[in-house]
PDB file of C-alpha atoms in Angstrom:
ATOM      1  CA  MET A 187     -33.417  27.242   6.667  1.00 40.00           C
ATOM      2  CA  THR A 188     -35.663  30.356   6.416  1.00 42.00           C
ATOM      3  CA  SER A 189     -37.577  31.917   3.503  1.00 44.00           C
ATOM      4  CA  GLN A 190     -38.479  28.508   2.144  1.00 46.00           C
ATOM      5  CA  ILE A 191     -39.826  28.717  -1.393  1.00 45.00           C
ATOM      6  CA  ILE A 192     -40.458  25.390  -2.926  1.00 49.00           C
ATOM      7  CA  VAL A 193     -39.743  21.739  -2.064  1.00 46.00           C
ATOM      8  CA  ILE A 194     -39.197  19.483  -5.078  1.00 46.00           C
ATOM      9  CA  PRO A 195     -39.049  15.819  -4.035  1.00 51.00           C
ATOM     10  CA  ALA A 196     -35.894  14.219  -5.384  1.00 51.00           C
ATOM     11  CA  ARG A 197     -35.197  10.323  -6.072  1.00 52.00           C
ATOM     12  CA  ARG A 198     -35.466   7.993  -2.958  1.00 52.00           C
ATOM     13  CA  ALA A 199     -32.784   6.069  -1.497  1.00 50.00           C
ATOM     14  CA  HIS A 200     -32.320   2.311  -2.657  1.00 57.00           C
ATOM     15  CA  SER A 201     -30.873   1.137   0.461  1.00 72.00           C
ATOM     16  CA  ASN A 202     -31.427   1.179   4.289  1.00 88.00           C
ATOM     17  CA  HIS A 203     -28.251   3.294   4.999  1.00 90.00           C
ATOM     18  CA  ALA A 204     -28.673   5.383   2.238  1.00 93.00           C
ATOM     19  CA  GLU A 205     -32.376   6.204   3.272  1.00 94.00           C
ATOM     20  CA  VAL A 206     -31.145   6.878   6.733  1.00 96.00           C
ATOM     21  CA  ALA A 207     -28.218   9.142   5.453  1.00 96.00           C
ATOM     22  CA  ARG A 208     -30.978  10.862   3.283  1.00 96.00           C
ATOM     23  CA  THR A 209     -33.087  11.626   6.260  1.00 96.00           C
ATOM     24  CA  ILE A 210     -30.691  12.750   8.496  1.00 97.00           C
ATOM     25  CA  GLY A 211     -28.846  14.997   5.504  1.00 97.00           C
ATOM     26  CA  ILE A 212     -32.379  16.634   4.930  1.00 96.00           C
ATOM     27  CA  ASP A 213     -32.836  17.030   8.698  1.00 96.00           C
ATOM     28  CA  ILE A 214     -29.370  18.939   8.425  1.00 97.00           C
ATOM     29  CA  ILE A 215     -30.155  20.939   5.553  1.00 95.00           C
ATOM     30  CA  ALA A 216     -33.626  21.895   6.693  1.00 94.00           C
ATOM     31  CA  GLY A 217     -32.039  23.167  10.134  1.00 93.00           C
ATOM     32  CA  ARG A 218     -33.651  20.420  12.490  1.00 94.00           C
ATOM     33  CA  TYR A 219     -29.925  19.864  13.447  1.00 95.00           C
ATOM     34  CA  GLY A 220     -28.250  23.213  13.263  1.00 94.00           C
ATOM     35  CA  GLU A 221     -24.538  23.781  12.861  1.00 95.00           C
ATOM     36  CA  GLY A 222     -22.443  22.634  15.676  1.00 95.00           C
ATOM     37  CA  ALA A 223     -25.433  20.621  16.780  1.00 95.00           C
ATOM     38  CA  LYS A 224     -24.638  16.968  18.088  1.00 96.00           C
ATOM     39  CA  LEU A 225     -26.775  14.346  16.970  1.00 96.00           C
ATOM     40  CA  PRO A 226     -28.550  11.868  19.343  1.00 94.00           C
ATOM     41  CA  GLY A 227     -26.310   8.669  20.229  1.00 93.00           C
ATOM     42  CA  ASP A 228     -26.125   5.548  18.338  1.00 92.00           C
ATOM     43  CA  ALA A 229     -28.768   3.672  20.584  1.00 94.00           C
ATOM     44  CA  GLU A 230     -31.255   6.327  20.156  1.00 95.00           C
ATOM     45  CA  LEU A 231     -30.634   6.595  16.423  1.00 94.00           C
ATOM     46  CA  THR A 232     -31.120   2.987  15.821  1.00 94.00           C
ATOM     47  CA  LEU A 233     -34.221   2.917  17.619  1.00 94.00           C
ATOM     48  CA  ILE A 234     -35.604   5.843  15.649  1.00 93.00           C
ATOM     49  CA  PHE A 235     -34.708   4.272  12.360  1.00 94.00           C
ATOM     50  CA  GLY A 236     -35.158   0.750  13.345  1.00 94.00           C
ATOM     51  CA  VAL A 237     -31.766  -0.312  11.910  1.00 94.00           C
ATOM     52  CA  SER A 238     -28.799  -1.938  13.247  1.00 95.00           C
ATOM     53  CA  ARG A 239     -25.749  -0.333  14.443  1.00 94.00           C
ATOM     54  CA  PRO A 240     -23.631  -1.387  11.377  1.00 95.00           C
ATOM     55  CA  VAL A 241     -26.533   0.236   9.018  1.00 96.00           C
ATOM     56  CA  LEU A 242     -26.215   3.556  11.185  1.00 96.00           C
ATOM     57  CA  ARG A 243     -22.605   3.733  11.123  1.00 95.00           C
ATOM     58  CA  GLU A 244     -22.526   3.155   7.298  1.00 96.00           C
ATOM     59  CA  SER A 245     -25.020   6.178   7.145  1.00 96.00           C
ATOM     60  CA  VAL A 246     -22.764   8.583   9.377  1.00 96.00           C
ATOM     61  CA  LYS A 247     -19.818   7.515   7.285  1.00 97.00           C
ATOM     62  CA  THR A 248     -21.601   8.669   4.156  1.00 97.00           C
ATOM     63  CA  LEU A 249     -22.539  12.132   5.740  1.00 98.00           C
ATOM     64  CA  VAL A 250     -19.037  12.562   6.971  1.00 98.00           C
ATOM     65  CA  ALA A 251     -17.881  11.925   3.271  1.00 97.00           C
ATOM     66  CA  LYS A 252     -20.100  14.697   2.113  1.00 97.00           C
ATOM     67  CA  GLY A 253     -18.983  16.927   4.620  1.00 97.00           C
ATOM     68  CA  LEU A 254     -22.176  17.445   6.717  1.00 98.00           C
ATOM     69  CA  LEU A 255     -20.996  15.478   9.858  1.00 98.00           C
ATOM     70  CA  SER A 256     -17.837  14.977  11.730  1.00 97.00           C
ATOM     71  CA  THR A 257     -17.202  12.368  14.359  1.00 94.00           C
ATOM     72  CA  LYS A 258     -14.699  12.477  17.166  1.00 88.00           C
ATOM     73  CA  ALA A 259     -14.040  10.319  20.244  1.00 85.00           C
ATOM     74  CA  ARG A 260     -15.474  11.512  23.383  1.00 83.00           C
ATOM     75  CA  VAL A 261     -17.512  14.136  21.487  1.00 86.00           C
ATOM     76  CA  GLY A 262     -19.987  12.266  19.288  1.00 91.00           C
ATOM     77  CA  THR A 263     -21.193  13.151  16.036  1.00 95.00           C
ATOM     78  CA  VAL A 264     -21.488  16.644  15.129  1.00 97.00           C
ATOM     79  CA  VAL A 265     -23.137  18.722  12.215  1.00 97.00           C
ATOM     80  CA  ARG A 266     -20.685  20.628  10.463  1.00 97.00           C
ATOM     81  CA  GLU A 267     -20.478  24.348   9.345  1.00 96.00           C
ATOM     82  CA  ARG A 268     -22.384  24.989   5.863  1.00 93.00           C
ATOM     83  CA  ALA A 269     -19.230  25.822   4.100  1.00 94.00           C
ATOM     84  CA  ALA A 270     -18.044  22.483   4.637  1.00 97.00           C
ATOM     85  CA  TRP A 271     -20.912  20.615   2.951  1.00 96.00           C
ATOM     86  CA  ASN A 272     -20.036  19.262  -0.821  1.00 94.00           C
ATOM     87  CA  MET A 273     -22.339  21.284  -2.688  1.00 91.00           C
ATOM     88  CA  PHE A 274     -21.436  19.689  -5.767  1.00 88.00           C
ATOM     89  CA  ASP A 275     -22.300  16.144  -4.688  1.00 91.00           C
ATOM     90  CA  PRO A 276     -25.599  14.875  -6.198  1.00 87.00           C
ATOM     91  CA  ASP A 277     -27.168  13.534  -2.932  1.00 91.00           C
ATOM     92  CA  VAL A 278     -26.608  16.963  -1.159  1.00 93.00           C
ATOM     93  CA  LEU A 279     -28.033  18.800  -3.931  1.00 90.00           C
ATOM     94  CA  ALA A 280     -31.064  16.677  -4.091  1.00 88.00           C
ATOM     95  CA  TRP A 281     -31.508  16.799  -0.158  1.00 93.00           C
ATOM     96  CA  HIS A 282     -31.608  20.717  -0.588  1.00 91.00           C
ATOM     97  CA  LEU A 283     -34.449  20.245  -3.137  1.00 87.00           C
ATOM     98  CA  ASP A 284     -36.191  17.792  -0.507  1.00 89.00           C
ATOM     99  CA  ALA A 285     -35.716  20.069   2.377  1.00 90.00           C
ATOM    100  CA  GLY A 286     -37.078  23.326   0.344  1.00 86.00           C
ATOM    101  CA  ILE A 287     -34.739  25.652  -1.377  1.00 82.00           C
ATOM    102  CA  ASN A 288     -34.789  29.511  -0.378  1.00 83.00           C
ATOM    103  CA  LYS A 289     -33.579  32.596  -1.738  1.00 85.00           C
ATOM    104  CA  GLN A 290     -30.145  32.230  -0.242  1.00 86.00           C
ATOM    105  CA  PHE A 291     -29.889  28.790  -2.127  1.00 87.00           C
ATOM    106  CA  LEU A 292     -30.756  30.497  -5.370  1.00 87.00           C
ATOM    107  CA  ARG A 293     -28.333  33.338  -5.037  1.00 89.00           C
ATOM    108  CA  ASP A 294     -25.600  30.854  -4.129  1.00 89.00           C
ATOM    109  CA  LEU A 295     -26.494  28.910  -7.466  1.00 89.00           C
ATOM    110  CA  ALA A 296     -26.527  32.011  -9.472  1.00 90.00           C
ATOM    111  CA  GLU A 297     -23.051  33.045  -8.176  1.00 92.00           C
ATOM    112  CA  ILE A 298     -21.474  29.836  -9.401  1.00 91.00           C
ATOM    113  CA  ARG A 299     -23.579  29.997 -12.619  1.00 92.00           C
ATOM    114  CA  LEU A 300     -21.785  33.621 -13.092  1.00 94.00           C
ATOM    115  CA  ALA A 301     -18.431  32.334 -12.395  1.00 93.00           C
ATOM    116  CA  VAL A 302     -18.784  29.348 -15.194  1.00 94.00           C
ATOM    117  CA  GLU A 303     -21.515  29.966 -17.604  1.00 95.00           C
ATOM    118  CA  PRO A 304     -20.499  33.180 -19.346  1.00 97.00           C
ATOM    119  CA  ARG A 305     -16.884  31.761 -20.005  1.00 97.00           C
ATOM    120  CA  ALA A 306     -18.793  28.599 -21.215  1.00 97.00           C
ATOM    121  CA  ALA A 307     -20.660  30.769 -23.619  1.00 98.00           C
ATOM    122  CA  ALA A 308     -17.491  32.528 -24.982  1.00 98.00           C
ATOM    123  CA  LEU A 309     -15.873  29.496 -25.423  1.00 98.00           C
ATOM    124  CA  ALA A 310     -18.680  27.932 -27.312  1.00 98.00           C
ATOM    125  CA  ALA A 311     -18.583  30.902 -29.763  1.00 98.00           C
ATOM    126  CA  GLU A 312     -15.115  30.046 -30.702  1.00 98.00           C
ATOM    127  CA  ARG A 313     -15.571  26.327 -30.648  1.00 98.00           C
ATOM    128  CA  ARG A 314     -19.093  25.576 -31.591  1.00 98.00           C
ATOM    129  CA  THR A 315     -20.187  23.164 -34.301  1.00 98.00           C
ATOM    130  CA  GLU A 316     -22.987  23.653 -36.610  1.00 98.00           C
ATOM    131  CA  ASN A 317     -24.525  20.423 -34.634  1.00 98.00           C
ATOM    132  CA  ASP A 318     -24.082  22.425 -31.443  1.00 98.00           C
ATOM    133  CA  LEU A 319     -26.126  25.259 -32.950  1.00 98.00           C
ATOM    134  CA  GLU A 320     -28.744  23.010 -34.232  1.00 98.00           C
ATOM    135  CA  VAL A 321     -29.164  21.561 -30.567  1.00 98.00           C
ATOM    136  CA  MET A 322     -29.338  25.169 -29.058  1.00 98.00           C
ATOM    137  CA  ARG A 323     -31.897  26.464 -31.782  1.00 98.00           C
ATOM    138  CA  ARG A 324     -33.991  23.358 -30.992  1.00 98.00           C
ATOM    139  CA  ALA A 325     -34.080  24.078 -27.273  1.00 97.00           C
ATOM    140  CA  VAL A 326     -35.005  28.034 -27.891  1.00 98.00           C
ATOM    141  CA  ALA A 327     -37.783  26.940 -30.461  1.00 98.00           C
ATOM    142  CA  ARG A 328     -39.116  24.653 -27.695  1.00 97.00           C
ATOM    143  CA  MET A 329     -38.994  27.528 -25.163  1.00 96.00           C
ATOM    144  CA  ALA A 330     -40.979  29.595 -27.675  1.00 96.00           C
ATOM    145  CA  ASP A 331     -43.523  27.090 -28.106  1.00 96.00           C
ATOM    146  CA  GLU A 332     -44.006  26.021 -24.331  1.00 94.00           C
ATOM    147  CA  PRO A 333     -45.943  27.889 -21.845  1.00 91.00           C
ATOM    148  CA  GLY A 334     -43.618  29.935 -19.657  1.00 85.00           C
ATOM    149  CA  ALA A 335     -45.006  28.151 -16.455  1.00 84.00           C
ATOM    150  CA  SER A 336     -44.750  24.816 -17.883  1.00 88.00           C
ATOM    151  CA  SER A 337     -42.141  21.851 -16.957  1.00 87.00           C
ATOM    152  CA  GLY A 338     -41.488  21.716 -20.855  1.00 92.00           C
ATOM    153  CA  PHE A 339     -39.993  25.382 -20.884  1.00 93.00           C
ATOM    154  CA  ALA A 340     -37.890  24.549 -17.953  1.00 90.00           C
ATOM    155  CA  GLU A 341     -36.740  21.456 -19.618  1.00 92.00           C
ATOM    156  CA  ALA A 342     -36.038  23.505 -22.684  1.00 95.00           C
ATOM    157  CA  ASP A 343     -34.303  26.206 -20.780  1.00 93.00           C
ATOM    158  CA  LEU A 344     -31.961  23.434 -19.265  1.00 92.00           C
ATOM    159  CA  ALA A 345     -31.290  21.882 -22.437  1.00 95.00           C
ATOM    160  CA  LEU A 346     -30.041  25.188 -23.891  1.00 96.00           C
ATOM    161  CA  HIS A 347     -27.655  25.576 -21.038  1.00 95.00           C
ATOM    162  CA  VAL A 348     -26.351  22.058 -21.111  1.00 94.00           C
ATOM    163  CA  ALA A 349     -25.868  22.491 -24.899  1.00 96.00           C
ATOM    164  CA  VAL A 350     -23.924  25.808 -24.349  1.00 97.00           C
ATOM    165  CA  ALA A 351     -21.564  24.031 -21.938  1.00 95.00           C
ATOM    166  CA  ALA A 352     -21.093  20.982 -24.180  1.00 95.00           C
ATOM    167  CA  ALA A 353     -20.175  23.325 -26.936  1.00 97.00           C
ATOM    168  CA  SER A 354     -17.646  24.939 -24.779  1.00 97.00           C
ATOM    169  CA  GLY A 355     -15.512  22.081 -25.349  1.00 96.00           C
ATOM    170  CA  ASN A 356     -14.338  22.066 -21.934  1.00 95.00           C
ATOM    171  CA  PRO A 357     -15.211  19.018 -20.191  1.00 92.00           C
ATOM    172  CA  PHE A 358     -15.020  20.483 -16.766  1.00 92.00           C
ATOM    173  CA  MET A 359     -17.638  22.972 -17.749  1.00 90.00           C
ATOM    174  CA  ARG A 360     -19.772  20.246 -18.914  1.00 88.00           C
ATOM    175  CA  SER A 361     -19.455  18.254 -15.923  1.00 88.00           C
ATOM    176  CA  ILE A 362     -20.216  20.875 -13.511  1.00 85.00           C
ATOM    177  CA  GLY A 363     -23.531  21.520 -15.433  1.00 80.00           C
ATOM    178  CA  ALA A 364     -24.363  17.662 -15.302  1.00 77.00           C
ATOM    179  CA  VAL A 365     -23.662  17.644 -11.392  1.00 77.00           C
ATOM    180  CA  ILE A 366     -26.095  20.639 -10.769  1.00 80.00           C
ATOM    181  CA  GLU A 367     -28.446  19.651 -13.248  1.00 82.00           C
ATOM    182  CA  ALA A 368     -31.238  19.033 -10.650  1.00 78.00           C
ATOM    183  CA  ALA A 369     -30.692  22.278  -8.861  1.00 82.00           C
ATOM    184  CA  LEU A 370     -30.862  24.017 -12.499  1.00 82.00           C
ATOM    185  CA  ARG A 371     -34.109  22.651 -13.223  1.00 81.00           C
ATOM    186  CA  ALA A 372     -35.386  23.690 -10.167  1.00 80.00           C
ATOM    187  CA  SER A 373     -33.968  27.136 -10.519  1.00 82.00           C
ATOM    188  CA  PHE A 374     -35.603  27.361 -14.004  1.00 82.00           C
ATOM    189  CA  VAL A 375     -38.756  26.042 -12.699  1.00 80.00           C
ATOM    190  CA  LEU A 376     -38.885  28.990 -10.306  1.00 78.00           C
ATOM    191  CA  SER A 377     -37.487  31.699 -12.656  1.00 80.00           C
ATOM    192  CA  ALA A 378     -40.315  30.668 -15.557  1.00 80.00           C
ATOM    193  CA  PRO A 379     -41.885  33.711 -16.936  1.00 86.00           C
ATOM    194  CA  VAL A 380     -45.683  33.785 -15.575  1.00 83.00           C
ATOM    195  CA  ASP A 381     -47.213  36.094 -18.331  1.00 89.00           C
ATOM    196  CA  ALA A 382     -46.654  36.691 -21.970  1.00 91.00           C
ATOM    197  CA  ARG A 383     -44.543  39.803 -22.006  1.00 92.00           C
ATOM    198  CA  GLU A 384     -41.950  38.167 -19.402  1.00 92.00           C
ATOM    199  CA  HIS A 385     -42.109  35.018 -21.876  1.00 94.00           C
ATOM    200  CA  GLY A 386     -41.030  37.009 -24.629  1.00 95.00           C
ATOM    201  CA  ILE A 387     -38.281  38.609 -23.039  1.00 94.00           C
ATOM    202  CA  ALA A 388     -37.134  35.293 -21.732  1.00 94.00           C
ATOM    203  CA  VAL A 389     -37.017  33.817 -25.075  1.00 96.00           C
ATOM    204  CA  ALA A 390     -35.693  36.844 -26.669  1.00 97.00           C
ATOM    205  CA  ALA A 391     -32.623  36.431 -23.980  1.00 97.00           C
ATOM    206  CA  HIS A 392     -31.875  33.162 -24.870  1.00 97.00           C
ATOM    207  CA  GLU A 393     -32.258  33.682 -28.508  1.00 98.00           C
ATOM    208  CA  ARG A 394     -29.352  36.306 -28.161  1.00 98.00           C
ATOM    209  CA  ILE A 395     -27.156  33.747 -26.501  1.00 98.00           C
ATOM    210  CA  VAL A 396     -27.643  31.494 -29.689  1.00 98.00           C
ATOM    211  CA  GLU A 397     -27.219  34.339 -31.971  1.00 98.00           C
ATOM    212  CA  THR A 398     -23.705  35.557 -30.482  1.00 98.00           C
ATOM    213  CA  ILE A 399     -22.529  31.981 -30.537  1.00 98.00           C
ATOM    214  CA  ALA A 400     -23.277  31.561 -34.044  1.00 98.00           C
ATOM    215  CA  ASP A 401     -21.648  34.926 -34.815  1.00 98.00           C
ATOM    216  CA  LYS A 402     -18.393  33.655 -32.924  1.00 98.00           C
ATOM    217  CA  ASP A 403     -18.692  36.672 -30.763  1.00 98.00           C
ATOM    218  CA  ALA A 404     -17.217  35.561 -27.427  1.00 98.00           C
ATOM    219  CA  GLU A 405     -17.836  38.918 -25.567  1.00 98.00           C
ATOM    220  CA  ALA A 406     -21.185  39.209 -26.665  1.00 98.00           C
ATOM    221  CA  ALA A 407     -22.041  35.517 -25.770  1.00 98.00           C
ATOM    222  CA  ALA A 408     -20.716  36.125 -22.221  1.00 98.00           C
ATOM    223  CA  ALA A 409     -22.625  39.216 -21.801  1.00 98.00           C
ATOM    224  CA  ALA A 410     -25.883  37.555 -23.277  1.00 98.00           C
ATOM    225  CA  MET A 411     -25.338  34.632 -20.726  1.00 97.00           C
ATOM    226  CA  THR A 412     -24.774  36.997 -17.705  1.00 97.00           C
ATOM    227  CA  ASN A 413     -28.020  38.846 -18.786  1.00 97.00           C
ATOM    228  CA  VAL A 414     -30.300  35.681 -18.750  1.00 95.00           C
ATOM    229  CA  ILE A 415     -28.915  34.449 -15.341  1.00 94.00           C
ATOM    230  CA  PHE A 416     -29.555  37.944 -13.912  1.00 93.00           C
ATOM    231  CA  ASN A 417     -33.059  38.112 -15.386  1.00 91.00           C
ATOM    232  CA  GLY A 418     -33.800  34.721 -13.835  1.00 88.00           C
ATOM    233  CA  LEU A 419     -32.615  36.128 -10.462  1.00 87.00           C
ATOM    234  CA  ARG A 420     -35.152  38.827 -10.990  1.00 86.00           C
ATOM    235  CA  ARG A 421     -38.128  36.801 -11.695  1.00 84.00           C
ATOM    236  CA  GLN A 422     -37.223  34.514  -8.813  1.00 80.00           C
ATOM    237  CA  GLY A 423     -37.197  37.581  -6.450  1.00 75.00           C
ATOM    238  CA  ALA A 424     -33.947  36.453  -5.254  1.00 60.00           C
ATOM    239  CA  THR A 425     -31.644  39.610  -6.238  1.00 64.00           C
ATOM    240  CA  GLY A 426     -32.313  41.648  -2.812  1.00 55.00           C
TER     241      GLY A 426
END
C-alpha cells in the first residue's frame, strides 16, 4: 500500500494461530505479499513463526475464511485480490489500522458511509425518540467542549454517528456501525479539526444533523449527514 497516513495499533491476538493469522494478514494488507503472490511453503512458515503445522494450517484457514487467501492443490497458498477481502470482518479492519491506512482506504470508507449514513439520518428523523435526541445532543456538546485534535473529540464524534444509526430503528444500520466502529474512530481522528475555525465548522455541521432529526425533516437530515462526511474527507485530504 502507498500514501500511508497513520498506523493505529489494534488489539493483540490471544492464541498462536490467531497471532500468526494477524501477522500474515497485516503483511498482505501492507503489500508485502501482493495480490496473486504465493506464500512460502508450510515448512518455511513453521520455522518463521516457530509453530506447529496444525497451528499454521488453522491460521491459513482463518485467512481463507476472511477472503485474503486461497489454497489449491499443486498450486499452494495464494493471496486473493483485494475485492475478495471481507472488509466488514473486524479482524481485517483492525489489520488495516495496524498496517497503516491510506487515502484509498479513507475514500472507500467514506463511500460506504455515504451509502448508509444519510439514509440512517433520514430514518432517524422519522423514528427518533426524545431519549435518542438527548444522546445526540450530549455527543455534540462534548464535541464543542473538547479540543478538535483530541481523542475526546473523536470519541464524541463517533458517539453521535452511532446514536444516529441506533435512532434509525434499523438493526442492519446499527450493526454496520458497530462492525466498522474502529475504522470510523480512526477516520475521525484523521479528520479532526486542527484550528478554532475548523472546530466551529465541524461542531455546527454536527449540530445541524441533530436539529434536522429533531425537526423530523428527513431530507434535510440526510443532506446534513452527507455534508459532514464530505467535510471529513476534505480535512483528511482524501477528496482528490
